[in-house]
Amino acid sequence: METVVSGIRSTGRLHLGNYFGALKNFITMQQENRCYFFIADYHALTTHPDPKALSASVRSVLAEYLACGIDPNTATIYRQSDLVETFELYLALNMQAYLGELMKTTSFKDKARKQPENVNAGLLTYPVLMAADILIHKAHKVPVGKDQEQHLEMTRTFARRFNHFHGMDVFPEPVAYNFGKQLVKVPGLDGSGKMGKSEGENNAIYLADAPEVTRKKIMRALTDQGPTEPNSKPPVFIQNLFTLLGLVSTPDVVKHYKKTYADCSIRYGDLKKQLAEDTLAFIAPIRERIVDIENDTALINRVLKDGAEKARESSSKTLQEVRDLWGFKPF
Ligand code: ADP
Ligand code: TRP
């Protein structure tokens, strides 16, 4: 069995794009691998967030993951700040991470440009902390998007350097885990590219949105006058609605609307109503669980406590090995 580590940023709410693009795969992954899913709250400190907002966000990310089906009895779910072993490994790895390579990292250069008033050392060593998150469990696979590939490459460099220095294969070199053919791009409601947090309020359908909000967003989605020629190719914004329908409705429903599009009898009002109702039916059980879990402080605390304990079994072993190799042991 292989080990998987995934760091989740504690920003924003989950939308359908996150669900179909990432979460659904995580749920399958947890059955087949030893999975560690953690909430990267220390990484969030690089931008000096409001502590209350940060804490609320950790709580909601956790609730949404659990509500979607990440099972704390199968996977290990914890908060980064609870696993202090990570930070000792981070310090150790920092001794073999060089200023030149850290300054060349794309994410550092981006951030330094975006927040020139706050170019802190945490930003510079962000990839080292990420490497510590991954190496502390000796992960083989890391499910990440394209934007994290460079960080993962640096993790491999730090792992190799450590192994080479000590002449021991302590850390595996972790590879990015891509979901291959299952990869879907969930379109947004504004007719353009993908569903995302940063593409405007009405573009994304959030799992925690109230039903009225979801309904309104879908009914407002961009459409046109309808097809005038039989069997014509739908424009992108109509195709997007079909794609969304394909995710939440039955194949028969999709077939029906494709057929009515092809013979020009389609009524977009009906299509959107159907999409809204099927989306709501899909989201409803998840949303109910989100609300229940978010309000259940005892459950949240228990999941975090158990998760940190489970994570510690692997992190303390790794740290012990690292300390021994550096000679931090009784004389
Ligand atoms: P956002 O684009 O809303 O900021 P993130 O960049 O935080 O979302 O993405 C978190 C995860 O969700 C990533 O694995 C990403 O690939 C996936 N994801 C986000 N939006 C979509 C989408 N529209 N379709 C498919 N996957 C998505
Ligand atoms: N840097 C990642 C992101 O921005 C989050 C992250 C932190 C992470 N530590 C990690 C991802 C370890 C995977 C493994 O999305």
PDB file of N, CA, C and O in Angstrom, residues 186-235:
ATOM      1  N   VAL A 186     -14.984  21.146 -14.545  1.00  0.00           N
ATOM      2  CA  VAL A 186     -16.372  21.545 -14.330  1.00  0.00           C
ATOM      3  C   VAL A 186     -16.530  22.997 -14.768  1.00  0.00           C
ATOM      4  O   VAL A 186     -15.819  23.873 -14.265  1.00  0.00           O
ATOM      5  N   PRO A 187     -17.419  23.254 -15.730  1.00  0.00           N
ATOM      6  CA  PRO A 187     -17.568  24.629 -16.192  1.00  0.00           C
ATOM      7  C   PRO A 187     -18.332  25.485 -15.185  1.00  0.00           C
ATOM      8  O   PRO A 187     -19.070  24.961 -14.352  1.00  0.00           O
ATOM      9  N   GLY A 188     -18.144  26.783 -15.289  1.00  0.00           N
ATOM     10  CA  GLY A 188     -18.885  27.695 -14.422  1.00  0.00           C
ATOM     11  C   GLY A 188     -20.200  28.097 -15.071  1.00  0.00           C
ATOM     12  O   GLY A 188     -20.534  27.646 -16.164  1.00  0.00           O
ATOM     13  N   LEU A 189     -20.948  28.957 -14.379  1.00  0.00           N
ATOM     14  CA  LEU A 189     -22.267  29.348 -14.879  1.00  0.00           C
ATOM     15  C   LEU A 189     -22.229  30.605 -15.740  1.00  0.00           C
ATOM     16  O   LEU A 189     -23.237  31.001 -16.298  1.00  0.00           O
ATOM     17  N   ASP A 190     -21.051  31.237 -15.815  1.00  0.00           N
ATOM     18  CA  ASP A 190     -21.011  32.509 -16.538  1.00  0.00           C
ATOM     19  C   ASP A 190     -20.704  32.328 -18.022  1.00  0.00           C
ATOM     20  O   ASP A 190     -20.456  33.284 -18.739  1.00  0.00           O
ATOM     21  N   GLY A 191     -20.698  31.079 -18.458  1.00  0.00           N
ATOM     22  CA  GLY A 191     -20.527  30.839 -19.884  1.00  0.00           C
ATOM     23  C   GLY A 191     -19.086  30.773 -20.322  1.00  0.00           C
ATOM     24  O   GLY A 191     -18.796  30.370 -21.432  1.00  0.00           O
ATOM     25  N   SER A 192     -18.163  31.148 -19.463  1.00  0.00           N
ATOM     26  CA  SER A 192     -16.761  31.093 -19.877  1.00  0.00           C
ATOM     27  C   SER A 192     -16.133  29.787 -19.413  1.00  0.00           C
ATOM     28  O   SER A 192     -16.759  28.740 -19.466  1.00  0.00           O
ATOM     29  N   GLY A 193     -14.926  29.854 -18.907  1.00  0.00           N
ATOM     30  CA  GLY A 193     -14.141  28.661 -18.585  1.00  0.00           C
ATOM     31  C   GLY A 193     -14.635  27.835 -17.437  1.00  0.00           C
ATOM     32  O   GLY A 193     -15.734  27.276 -17.466  1.00  0.00           O
ATOM     33  N   LYS A 194     -13.845  27.732 -16.391  1.00  0.00           N
ATOM     34  CA  LYS A 194     -14.152  26.745 -15.358  1.00  0.00           C
ATOM     35  C   LYS A 194     -14.824  27.358 -14.146  1.00  0.00           C
ATOM     36  O   LYS A 194     -14.755  28.564 -13.914  1.00  0.00           O
ATOM     37  N   MET A 195     -15.467  26.503 -13.406  1.00  0.00           N
ATOM     38  CA  MET A 195     -16.056  26.939 -12.153  1.00  0.00           C
ATOM     39  C   MET A 195     -14.908  27.195 -11.182  1.00  0.00           C
ATOM     40  O   MET A 195     -14.002  26.378 -11.063  1.00  0.00           O
ATOM     41  N   GLY A 196     -14.925  28.343 -10.519  1.00  0.00           N
ATOM     42  CA  GLY A 196     -13.841  28.651  -9.586  1.00  0.00           C
ATOM     43  C   GLY A 196     -14.241  29.768  -8.642  1.00  0.00           C
ATOM     44  O   GLY A 196     -15.127  30.562  -8.964  1.00  0.00           O
ATOM     45  N   LYS A 197     -13.553  29.772  -7.502  1.00  0.00           N
ATOM     46  CA  LYS A 197     -13.850  30.785  -6.473  1.00  0.00           C
ATOM     47  C   LYS A 197     -13.616  32.193  -6.984  1.00  0.00           C
ATOM     48  O   LYS A 197     -14.314  33.116  -6.619  1.00  0.00           O
ATOM     49  N   SER A 198     -12.558  32.304  -7.820  1.00  0.00           N
ATOM     50  CA  SER A 198     -12.131  33.658  -8.184  1.00  0.00           C
ATOM     51  C   SER A 198     -12.800  34.175  -9.450  1.00  0.00           C
ATOM     52  O   SER A 198     -12.444  35.241  -9.939  1.00  0.00           O
ATOM     53  N   GLU A 199     -13.788  33.426  -9.984  1.00  0.00           N
ATOM     54  CA  GLU A 199     -14.395  33.916 -11.231  1.00  0.00           C
ATOM     55  C   GLU A 199     -15.729  34.642 -10.995  1.00  0.00           C
ATOM     56  O   GLU A 199     -16.606  34.626 -11.838  1.00  0.00           O
ATOM     57  N   GLY A 200     -15.891  35.231  -9.836  1.00  0.00           N
ATOM     58  CA  GLY A 200     -17.121  35.994  -9.604  1.00  0.00           C
ATOM     59  C   GLY A 200     -18.144  35.182  -8.831  1.00  0.00           C
ATOM     60  O   GLY A 200     -18.195  33.957  -8.945  1.00  0.00           O
ATOM     61  N   GLU A 201     -18.955  35.894  -8.070  1.00  0.00           N
ATOM     62  CA  GLU A 201     -19.898  35.296  -7.124  1.00  0.00           C
ATOM     63  C   GLU A 201     -20.857  34.279  -7.748  1.00  0.00           C
ATOM     64  O   GLU A 201     -21.176  33.264  -7.160  1.00  0.00           O
ATOM     65  N   ASN A 202     -21.350  34.607  -8.980  1.00  0.00           N
ATOM     66  CA  ASN A 202     -22.422  33.775  -9.526  1.00  0.00           C
ATOM     67  C   ASN A 202     -21.940  32.657 -10.419  1.00  0.00           C
ATOM     68  O   ASN A 202     -22.736  31.933 -11.002  1.00  0.00           O
ATOM     69  N   ASN A 203     -20.626  32.512 -10.508  1.00  0.00           N
ATOM     70  CA  ASN A 203     -20.091  31.498 -11.417  1.00  0.00           C
ATOM     71  C   ASN A 203     -20.054  30.107 -10.795  1.00  0.00           C
ATOM     72  O   ASN A 203     -20.180  29.110 -11.478  1.00  0.00           O
ATOM     73  N   ALA A 204     -19.868  30.072  -9.470  1.00  0.00           N
ATOM     74  CA  ALA A 204     -19.662  28.781  -8.817  1.00  0.00           C
ATOM     75  C   ALA A 204     -20.872  28.388  -7.980  1.00  0.00           C
ATOM     76  O   ALA A 204     -21.508  29.229  -7.344  1.00  0.00           O
ATOM     77  N   ILE A 205     -21.166  27.085  -7.990  1.00  0.00           N
ATOM     78  CA  ILE A 205     -22.215  26.546  -7.125  1.00  0.00           C
ATOM     79  C   ILE A 205     -21.513  25.938  -5.920  1.00  0.00           C
ATOM     80  O   ILE A 205     -20.788  24.946  -6.047  1.00  0.00           O
ATOM     81  N   TYR A 206     -21.694  26.552  -4.773  1.00  0.00           N
ATOM     82  CA  TYR A 206     -21.031  26.058  -3.560  1.00  0.00           C
ATOM     83  C   TYR A 206     -21.876  24.989  -2.891  1.00  0.00           C
ATOM     84  O   TYR A 206     -23.107  25.077  -2.882  1.00  0.00           O
ATOM     85  N   LEU A 207     -21.184  23.993  -2.336  1.00  0.00           N
ATOM     86  CA  LEU A 207     -21.905  22.902  -1.673  1.00  0.00           C
ATOM     87  C   LEU A 207     -22.725  23.421  -0.500  1.00  0.00           C
ATOM     88  O   LEU A 207     -23.761  22.866  -0.166  1.00  0.00           O
ATOM     89  N   ALA A 208     -22.256  24.510   0.109  1.00  0.00           N
ATOM     90  CA  ALA A 208     -22.948  25.022   1.292  1.00  0.00           C
ATOM     91  C   ALA A 208     -23.994  26.093   0.957  1.00  0.00           C
ATOM     92  O   ALA A 208     -24.664  26.602   1.840  1.00  0.00           O
ATOM     93  N   ASP A 209     -24.136  26.426  -0.318  1.00  0.00           N
ATOM     94  CA  ASP A 209     -25.143  27.425  -0.705  1.00  0.00           C
ATOM     95  C   ASP A 209     -26.545  26.969  -0.303  1.00  0.00           C
ATOM     96  O   ASP A 209     -26.874  25.784  -0.436  1.00  0.00           O
ATOM     97  N   ALA A 210     -27.373  27.924   0.125  1.00  0.00           N
ATOM     98  CA  ALA A 210     -28.771  27.593   0.415  1.00  0.00           C
ATOM     99  C   ALA A 210     -29.465  27.269  -0.905  1.00  0.00           C
ATOM    100  O   ALA A 210     -29.087  27.815  -1.946  1.00  0.00           O
ATOM    101  N   PRO A 211     -30.488  26.383  -0.881  1.00  0.00           N
ATOM    102  CA  PRO A 211     -31.159  25.994  -2.129  1.00  0.00           C
ATOM    103  C   PRO A 211     -31.627  27.190  -2.974  1.00  0.00           C
ATOM    104  O   PRO A 211     -31.480  27.177  -4.194  1.00  0.00           O
ATOM    105  N   GLU A 212     -32.157  28.234  -2.322  1.00  0.00           N
ATOM    106  CA  GLU A 212     -32.639  29.391  -3.104  1.00  0.00           C
ATOM    107  C   GLU A 212     -31.496  30.026  -3.871  1.00  0.00           C
ATOM    108  O   GLU A 212     -31.671  30.503  -4.993  1.00  0.00           O
ATOM    109  N   VAL A 213     -30.335  30.062  -3.238  1.00  0.00           N
ATOM    110  CA  VAL A 213     -29.179  30.695  -3.869  1.00  0.00           C
ATOM    111  C   VAL A 213     -28.748  29.887  -5.103  1.00  0.00           C
ATOM    112  O   VAL A 213     -28.526  30.440  -6.185  1.00  0.00           O
ATOM    113  N   THR A 214     -28.678  28.569  -4.933  1.00  0.00           N
ATOM    114  CA  THR A 214     -28.285  27.698  -6.047  1.00  0.00           C
ATOM    115  C   THR A 214     -29.279  27.838  -7.193  1.00  0.00           C
ATOM    116  O   THR A 214     -28.905  27.992  -8.350  1.00  0.00           O
ATOM    117  N   ARG A 215     -30.561  27.795  -6.834  1.00  0.00           N
ATOM    118  CA  ARG A 215     -31.606  27.910  -7.851  1.00  0.00           C
ATOM    119  C   ARG A 215     -31.450  29.206  -8.629  1.00  0.00           C
ATOM    120  O   ARG A 215     -31.460  29.227  -9.855  1.00  0.00           O
ATOM    121  N   LYS A 216     -31.268  30.302  -7.905  1.00  0.00           N
ATOM    122  CA  LYS A 216     -31.142  31.614  -8.548  1.00  0.00           C
ATOM    123  C   LYS A 216     -29.942  31.664  -9.474  1.00  0.00           C
ATOM    124  O   LYS A 216     -30.024  32.150 -10.597  1.00  0.00           O
ATOM    125  N   LYS A 217     -28.815  31.152  -8.989  1.00  0.00           N
ATOM    126  CA  LYS A 217     -27.594  31.193  -9.809  1.00  0.00           C
ATOM    127  C   LYS A 217     -27.804  30.438 -11.110  1.00  0.00           C
ATOM    128  O   LYS A 217     -27.404  30.891 -12.177  1.00  0.00           O
ATOM    129  N   ILE A 218     -28.438  29.264 -11.014  1.00  0.00           N
ATOM    130  CA  ILE A 218     -28.619  28.448 -12.222  1.00  0.00           C
ATOM    131  C   ILE A 218     -29.617  29.105 -13.172  1.00  0.00           C
ATOM    132  O   ILE A 218     -29.405  29.149 -14.378  1.00  0.00           O
ATOM    133  N   MET A 219     -30.696  29.656 -12.609  1.00  0.00           N
ATOM    134  CA  MET A 219     -31.699  30.272 -13.483  1.00  0.00           C
ATOM    135  C   MET A 219     -31.122  31.495 -14.208  1.00  0.00           C
ATOM    136  O   MET A 219     -31.601  31.871 -15.260  1.00  0.00           O
ATOM    137  N   ARG A 220     -30.076  32.098 -13.597  1.00  0.00           N
ATOM    138  CA  ARG A 220     -29.460  33.278 -14.218  1.00  0.00           C
ATOM    139  C   ARG A 220     -28.355  32.940 -15.221  1.00  0.00           C
ATOM    140  O   ARG A 220     -27.801  33.827 -15.863  1.00  0.00           O
ATOM    141  N   ALA A 221     -28.029  31.654 -15.340  1.00  0.00           N
ATOM    142  CA  ALA A 221     -26.922  31.268 -16.226  1.00  0.00           C
ATOM    143  C   ALA A 221     -27.197  31.747 -17.657  1.00  0.00           C
ATOM    144  O   ALA A 221     -28.349  31.787 -18.109  1.00  0.00           O
ATOM    145  N   LEU A 222     -26.128  32.092 -18.332  1.00  0.00           N
ATOM    146  CA  LEU A 222     -26.229  32.658 -19.676  1.00  0.00           C
ATOM    147  C   LEU A 222     -26.811  31.661 -20.679  1.00  0.00           C
ATOM    148  O   LEU A 222     -26.383  30.516 -20.753  1.00  0.00           O
ATOM    149  N   THR A 223     -27.824  32.109 -21.429  1.00  0.00           N
ATOM    150  CA  THR A 223     -28.340  31.300 -22.556  1.00  0.00           C
ATOM    151  C   THR A 223     -28.556  32.240 -23.748  1.00  0.00           C
ATOM    152  O   THR A 223     -28.275  33.439 -23.648  1.00  0.00           O
ATOM    153  N   ASP A 224     -29.061  31.703 -24.862  1.00  0.00           N
ATOM    154  CA  ASP A 224     -29.323  32.559 -26.025  1.00  0.00           C
ATOM    155  C   ASP A 224     -30.770  32.364 -26.497  1.00  0.00           C
ATOM    156  O   ASP A 224     -31.607  31.898 -25.740  1.00  0.00           O
ATOM    157  N   GLN A 225     -31.034  32.664 -27.739  1.00  0.00           N
ATOM    158  CA  GLN A 225     -32.405  32.537 -28.263  1.00  0.00           C
ATOM    159  C   GLN A 225     -32.809  31.086 -28.527  1.00  0.00           C
ATOM    160  O   GLN A 225     -33.968  30.818 -28.792  1.00  0.00           O
ATOM    161  N   GLY A 226     -31.829  30.202 -28.497  1.00  0.00           N
ATOM    162  CA  GLY A 226     -32.134  28.799 -28.801  1.00  0.00           C
ATOM    163  C   GLY A 226     -31.721  28.470 -30.223  1.00  0.00           C
ATOM    164  O   GLY A 226     -31.540  29.358 -31.054  1.00  0.00           O
ATOM    165  N   PRO A 227     -31.585  27.161 -30.520  1.00  0.00           N
ATOM    166  CA  PRO A 227     -31.130  26.758 -31.852  1.00  0.00           C
ATOM    167  C   PRO A 227     -32.194  27.045 -32.913  1.00  0.00           C
ATOM    168  O   PRO A 227     -33.390  26.950 -32.633  1.00  0.00           O
ATOM    169  N   THR A 228     -31.733  27.416 -34.080  1.00  0.00           N
ATOM    170  CA  THR A 228     -32.681  27.657 -35.172  1.00  0.00           C
ATOM    171  C   THR A 228     -32.534  26.605 -36.275  1.00  0.00           C
ATOM    172  O   THR A 228     -33.460  26.364 -37.029  1.00  0.00           O
ATOM    173  N   GLU A 229     -31.354  26.010 -36.324  1.00  0.00           N
ATOM    174  CA  GLU A 229     -31.092  24.957 -37.317  1.00  0.00           C
ATOM    175  C   GLU A 229     -31.074  23.608 -36.613  1.00  0.00           C
ATOM    176  O   GLU A 229     -30.397  23.479 -35.585  1.00  0.00           O
ATOM    177  N   PRO A 230     -31.752  22.605 -37.137  1.00  0.00           N
ATOM    178  CA  PRO A 230     -31.661  21.279 -36.508  1.00  0.00           C
ATOM    179  C   PRO A 230     -30.219  20.766 -36.511  1.00  0.00           C
ATOM    180  O   PRO A 230     -29.448  21.093 -37.419  1.00  0.00           O
ATOM    181  N   ASN A 231     -29.911  20.013 -35.466  1.00  0.00           N
ATOM    182  CA  ASN A 231     -28.588  19.373 -35.325  1.00  0.00           C
ATOM    183  C   ASN A 231     -27.412  20.342 -35.344  1.00  0.00           C
ATOM    184  O   ASN A 231     -26.330  19.990 -35.802  1.00  0.00           O
ATOM    185  N   SER A 232     -27.631  21.567 -34.874  1.00  0.00           N
ATOM    186  CA  SER A 232     -26.487  22.495 -34.839  1.00  0.00           C
ATOM    187  C   SER A 232     -25.674  22.260 -33.566  1.00  0.00           C
ATOM    188  O   SER A 232     -26.144  21.648 -32.605  1.00  0.00           O
ATOM    189  N   LYS A 233     -24.453  22.785 -33.586  1.00  0.00           N
ATOM    190  CA  LYS A 233     -23.551  22.592 -32.443  1.00  0.00           C
ATOM    191  C   LYS A 233     -23.848  23.675 -31.408  1.00  0.00           C
ATOM    192  O   LYS A 233     -23.850  24.866 -31.759  1.00  0.00           O
ATOM    193  N   PRO A 234     -24.134  23.299 -30.164  1.00  0.00           N
ATOM    194  CA  PRO A 234     -24.444  24.330 -29.169  1.00  0.00           C
ATOM    195  C   PRO A 234     -23.229  25.220 -28.877  1.00  0.00           C
ATOM    196  O   PRO A 234     -22.098  24.728 -28.894  1.00  0.00           O
ATOM    197  N   PRO A 235     -23.446  26.521 -28.621  1.00  0.00           N
ATOM    198  CA  PRO A 235     -22.328  27.376 -28.208  1.00  0.00           C
ATOM    199  C   PRO A 235     -21.799  26.919 -26.844  1.00  0.00           C
ATOM    200  O   PRO A 235     -22.499  26.190 -26.119  1.00  0.00           O
TER     201      PRO A 235
END
